[in-house]
Amino acid sequence: MLEDCIGKRSTPVKNAVERGAVKKFAEAIGDDHPIFTDEETGRESRFGVNIAPPTFPRVFDYGTIPDLNLPEKGLIHGEQIYHYERPLRVGEDVYCHAEVKNYYERDGQSGRMAFLQIKRYGNDPAGELIFTEEQVVIITEAVRERMQA
Amino acid sequence: MKRLRDLQVGESLQEVSLPPVSRLDLIKYAGASGDYNPIHTIDEEAEKAGLPGVIAHGMWTMGNLAKLFTPHYEEGFIQDYAVRFKGMVRLHDELILKAVLQDKDTLTFNVDASNQDGKAVIKGQVVMQYHG
């Protein structure tokens, strides 16, 4: 039912790697390493600044993919894949967008399952890739029926 | 702490045992990540969704698991990090985080988080890249 969305993408949104947000995120995943939060540790590191944990891109705004209307409830997160060219640096701006990479349906034990692959990108202001994030979302038959209703 | 360069295939990074999962952990992660899906924080909403109670955000567990690699930040960074979510994490579960070197040339680790029953709740791979 979402086949038509394949290839659709959002308009990039400017995000900042905010110091406070990184601190809060590092605390929430129980990683109190000073490379994320202590300014001196950041300055003395090879990066010259603090960096963000690898799963931090969760907090970014990736814009809206046209015509992709997913329910807030009932989705199952199946897989998550990050790729980095380098770590994210605290204080930098990142331009983020998302696209529907694939959508397919398969018969499973609990009916016909749908698999939606969304890929997200983070680029620096010069357009160089910093990271990608791929997510596989599983949509059960029951949830799809509600979406069509 | 052993350097990444000195690890042999089959050797592990320092394992981490997490304290029992608390509701506050999940409320904090909801706030920090912006994922306010109520199945992670409110019992009634979780039950309405057919769950036995609130469950942890998969991304909370994935975020926790990555910290095995943080102490090695001067030697390299996480280039690729892929996981499958294999099971629910419930309140009071006690997770153990593990990373075992699988390939020395590509610096690939098998990683998982498993619960008190020894069941893997997430499983995947991390590829580290030495700083150039």
PDB file of C-alpha atoms in Angstrom, chain B residues 23-123:
ATOM      1  CA  ARG B  23      10.537   3.682  34.535  1.00  0.00           C
ATOM      2  CA  LEU B  24      12.645   6.764  35.118  1.00  0.00           C
ATOM      3  CA  ASP B  25      15.245   5.439  32.623  1.00  0.00           C
ATOM      4  CA  LEU B  26      12.543   5.316  29.968  1.00  0.00           C
ATOM      5  CA  ILE B  27      11.038   8.694  30.856  1.00  0.00           C
ATOM      6  CA  LYS B  28      14.511  10.225  30.626  1.00  0.00           C
ATOM      7  CA  TYR B  29      15.147   8.582  27.261  1.00  0.00           C
ATOM      8  CA  ALA B  30      11.763   9.746  25.958  1.00  0.00           C
ATOM      9  CA  GLY B  31      12.665  13.314  26.917  1.00  0.00           C
ATOM     10  CA  ALA B  32      16.205  13.178  25.561  1.00  0.00           C
ATOM     11  CA  SER B  33      15.290  11.509  22.256  1.00  0.00           C
ATOM     12  CA  GLY B  34      11.894  13.077  21.628  1.00  0.00           C
ATOM     13  CA  ASP B  35      10.293   9.623  21.280  1.00  0.00           C
ATOM     14  CA  TYR B  36       7.182  10.023  23.399  1.00  0.00           C
ATOM     15  CA  ASN B  37       5.383   6.885  22.220  1.00  0.00           C
ATOM     16  CA  PRO B  38       3.424   6.128  25.422  1.00  0.00           C
ATOM     17  CA  ILE B  39       3.986   2.345  25.232  1.00  0.00           C
ATOM     18  CA  HIS B  40       7.399   3.131  26.743  1.00  0.00           C
ATOM     19  CA  THR B  41       6.169   5.121  29.717  1.00  0.00           C
ATOM     20  CA  ILE B  42       2.468   4.547  30.486  1.00  0.00           C
ATOM     21  CA  ASP B  43       1.238   1.066  31.478  1.00  0.00           C
ATOM     22  CA  GLU B  44      -2.339   1.513  30.264  1.00  0.00           C
ATOM     23  CA  GLU B  45      -1.158   2.575  26.816  1.00  0.00           C
ATOM     24  CA  ALA B  46       1.201  -0.395  26.643  1.00  0.00           C
ATOM     25  CA  GLU B  47      -1.609  -2.743  27.648  1.00  0.00           C
ATOM     26  CA  LYS B  48      -3.935  -1.208  25.068  1.00  0.00           C
ATOM     27  CA  ALA B  49      -1.269  -2.043  22.495  1.00  0.00           C
ATOM     28  CA  GLY B  50      -1.343  -5.670  23.633  1.00  0.00           C
ATOM     29  CA  LEU B  51       1.880  -5.526  25.637  1.00  0.00           C
ATOM     30  CA  PRO B  52       2.373  -6.947  29.124  1.00  0.00           C
ATOM     31  CA  GLY B  53       3.419  -3.515  30.412  1.00  0.00           C
ATOM     32  CA  VAL B  54       5.719  -0.719  29.319  1.00  0.00           C
ATOM     33  CA  ILE B  55       8.713  -1.778  27.258  1.00  0.00           C
ATOM     34  CA  ALA B  56      12.011   0.015  26.728  1.00  0.00           C
ATOM     35  CA  HIS B  57      12.636   1.947  23.522  1.00  0.00           C
ATOM     36  CA  GLY B  58      14.726  -0.290  21.274  1.00  0.00           C
ATOM     37  CA  MET B  59      16.891   2.746  20.675  1.00  0.00           C
ATOM     38  CA  TRP B  60      17.501   3.100  24.418  1.00  0.00           C
ATOM     39  CA  THR B  61      19.060  -0.358  24.426  1.00  0.00           C
ATOM     40  CA  MET B  62      20.975   0.339  21.209  1.00  0.00           C
ATOM     41  CA  GLY B  63      22.271   3.594  22.696  1.00  0.00           C
ATOM     42  CA  ASN B  64      23.403   1.820  25.843  1.00  0.00           C
ATOM     43  CA  LEU B  65      25.183  -0.897  23.892  1.00  0.00           C
ATOM     44  CA  ALA B  66      27.292   1.648  22.004  1.00  0.00           C
ATOM     45  CA  LYS B  67      28.957   2.768  25.217  1.00  0.00           C
ATOM     46  CA  LEU B  68      31.213  -0.293  25.218  1.00  0.00           C
ATOM     47  CA  PHE B  69      33.121   1.502  22.463  1.00  0.00           C
ATOM     48  CA  THR B  70      33.251   5.011  23.954  1.00  0.00           C
ATOM     49  CA  PRO B  71      36.469   4.413  25.972  1.00  0.00           C
ATOM     50  CA  HIS B  72      38.236   3.753  22.647  1.00  0.00           C
ATOM     51  CA  TYR B  73      37.351   7.143  21.130  1.00  0.00           C
ATOM     52  CA  GLU B  74      40.987   8.222  20.759  1.00  0.00           C
ATOM     53  CA  GLU B  75      41.834   5.149  18.724  1.00  0.00           C
ATOM     54  CA  GLY B  76      38.823   4.974  16.441  1.00  0.00           C
ATOM     55  CA  PHE B  77      35.146   5.708  15.910  1.00  0.00           C
ATOM     56  CA  ILE B  78      32.047   3.660  15.165  1.00  0.00           C
ATOM     57  CA  GLN B  79      31.781   3.600  11.384  1.00  0.00           C
ATOM     58  CA  ASP B  80      28.933   1.099  11.077  1.00  0.00           C
ATOM     59  CA  TYR B  81      26.485   0.016  13.723  1.00  0.00           C
ATOM     60  CA  ALA B  82      23.645  -2.326  12.763  1.00  0.00           C
ATOM     61  CA  VAL B  83      21.249  -4.149  15.057  1.00  0.00           C
ATOM     62  CA  ARG B  84      18.102  -6.218  14.923  1.00  0.00           C
ATOM     63  CA  PHE B  85      15.571  -5.854  17.705  1.00  0.00           C
ATOM     64  CA  LYS B  86      14.889  -9.407  18.825  1.00  0.00           C
ATOM     65  CA  GLY B  87      12.937  -9.162  22.037  1.00  0.00           C
ATOM     66  CA  MET B  88      11.161  -6.836  24.428  1.00  0.00           C
ATOM     67  CA  VAL B  89      12.914  -5.204  27.356  1.00  0.00           C
ATOM     68  CA  ARG B  90      10.605  -4.812  30.339  1.00  0.00           C
ATOM     69  CA  LEU B  91      10.881  -2.918  33.610  1.00  0.00           C
ATOM     70  CA  HIS B  92      13.303  -4.530  36.088  1.00  0.00           C
ATOM     71  CA  ASP B  93      15.064  -6.491  33.366  1.00  0.00           C
ATOM     72  CA  GLU B  94      18.800  -6.707  33.910  1.00  0.00           C
ATOM     73  CA  LEU B  95      20.769  -6.396  30.701  1.00  0.00           C
ATOM     74  CA  ILE B  96      24.331  -7.400  29.960  1.00  0.00           C
ATOM     75  CA  LEU B  97      26.110  -5.650  27.097  1.00  0.00           C
ATOM     76  CA  LYS B  98      28.759  -7.512  25.131  1.00  0.00           C
ATOM     77  CA  ALA B  99      31.093  -6.955  22.198  1.00  0.00           C
ATOM     78  CA  VAL B 100      33.360  -9.677  20.810  1.00  0.00           C
ATOM     79  CA  LEU B 101      35.950  -9.088  18.105  1.00  0.00           C
ATOM     80  CA  GLN B 102      34.971 -11.080  15.043  1.00  0.00           C
ATOM     81  CA  ASP B 103      37.373  -9.799  12.378  1.00  0.00           C
ATOM     82  CA  LYS B 104      40.658  -8.095  13.156  1.00  0.00           C
ATOM     83  CA  ASP B 105      41.275  -6.656   9.668  1.00  0.00           C
ATOM     84  CA  THR B 106      37.928  -4.929   9.352  1.00  0.00           C
ATOM     85  CA  LEU B 107      37.698  -4.356  13.134  1.00  0.00           C
ATOM     86  CA  THR B 108      34.234  -5.906  13.195  1.00  0.00           C
ATOM     87  CA  PHE B 109      32.610  -6.802  16.520  1.00  0.00           C
ATOM     88  CA  ASN B 110      29.568  -8.942  17.207  1.00  0.00           C
ATOM     89  CA  VAL B 111      27.508  -7.076  19.768  1.00  0.00           C
ATOM     90  CA  ASP B 112      24.463  -7.961  21.823  1.00  0.00           C
ATOM     91  CA  ALA B 113      22.408  -7.043  24.831  1.00  0.00           C
ATOM     92  CA  SER B 114      20.915  -9.983  26.667  1.00  0.00           C
ATOM     93  CA  ASN B 115      18.553 -10.169  29.624  1.00  0.00           C
ATOM     94  CA  GLN B 116      18.669 -12.080  32.922  1.00  0.00           C
ATOM     95  CA  ASP B 117      17.372 -15.201  31.148  1.00  0.00           C
ATOM     96  CA  GLY B 118      20.267 -15.109  28.714  1.00  0.00           C
ATOM     97  CA  LYS B 119      18.035 -14.125  25.806  1.00  0.00           C
ATOM     98  CA  ALA B 120      19.443 -11.590  23.344  1.00  0.00           C
ATOM     99  CA  VAL B 121      17.119  -8.596  23.055  1.00  0.00           C
ATOM    100  CA  ILE B 122      19.217  -6.883  20.438  1.00  0.00           C
ATOM    101  CA  LYS B 123      21.953  -8.333  18.313  1.00  0.00           C
TER     102      LYS B 123
END
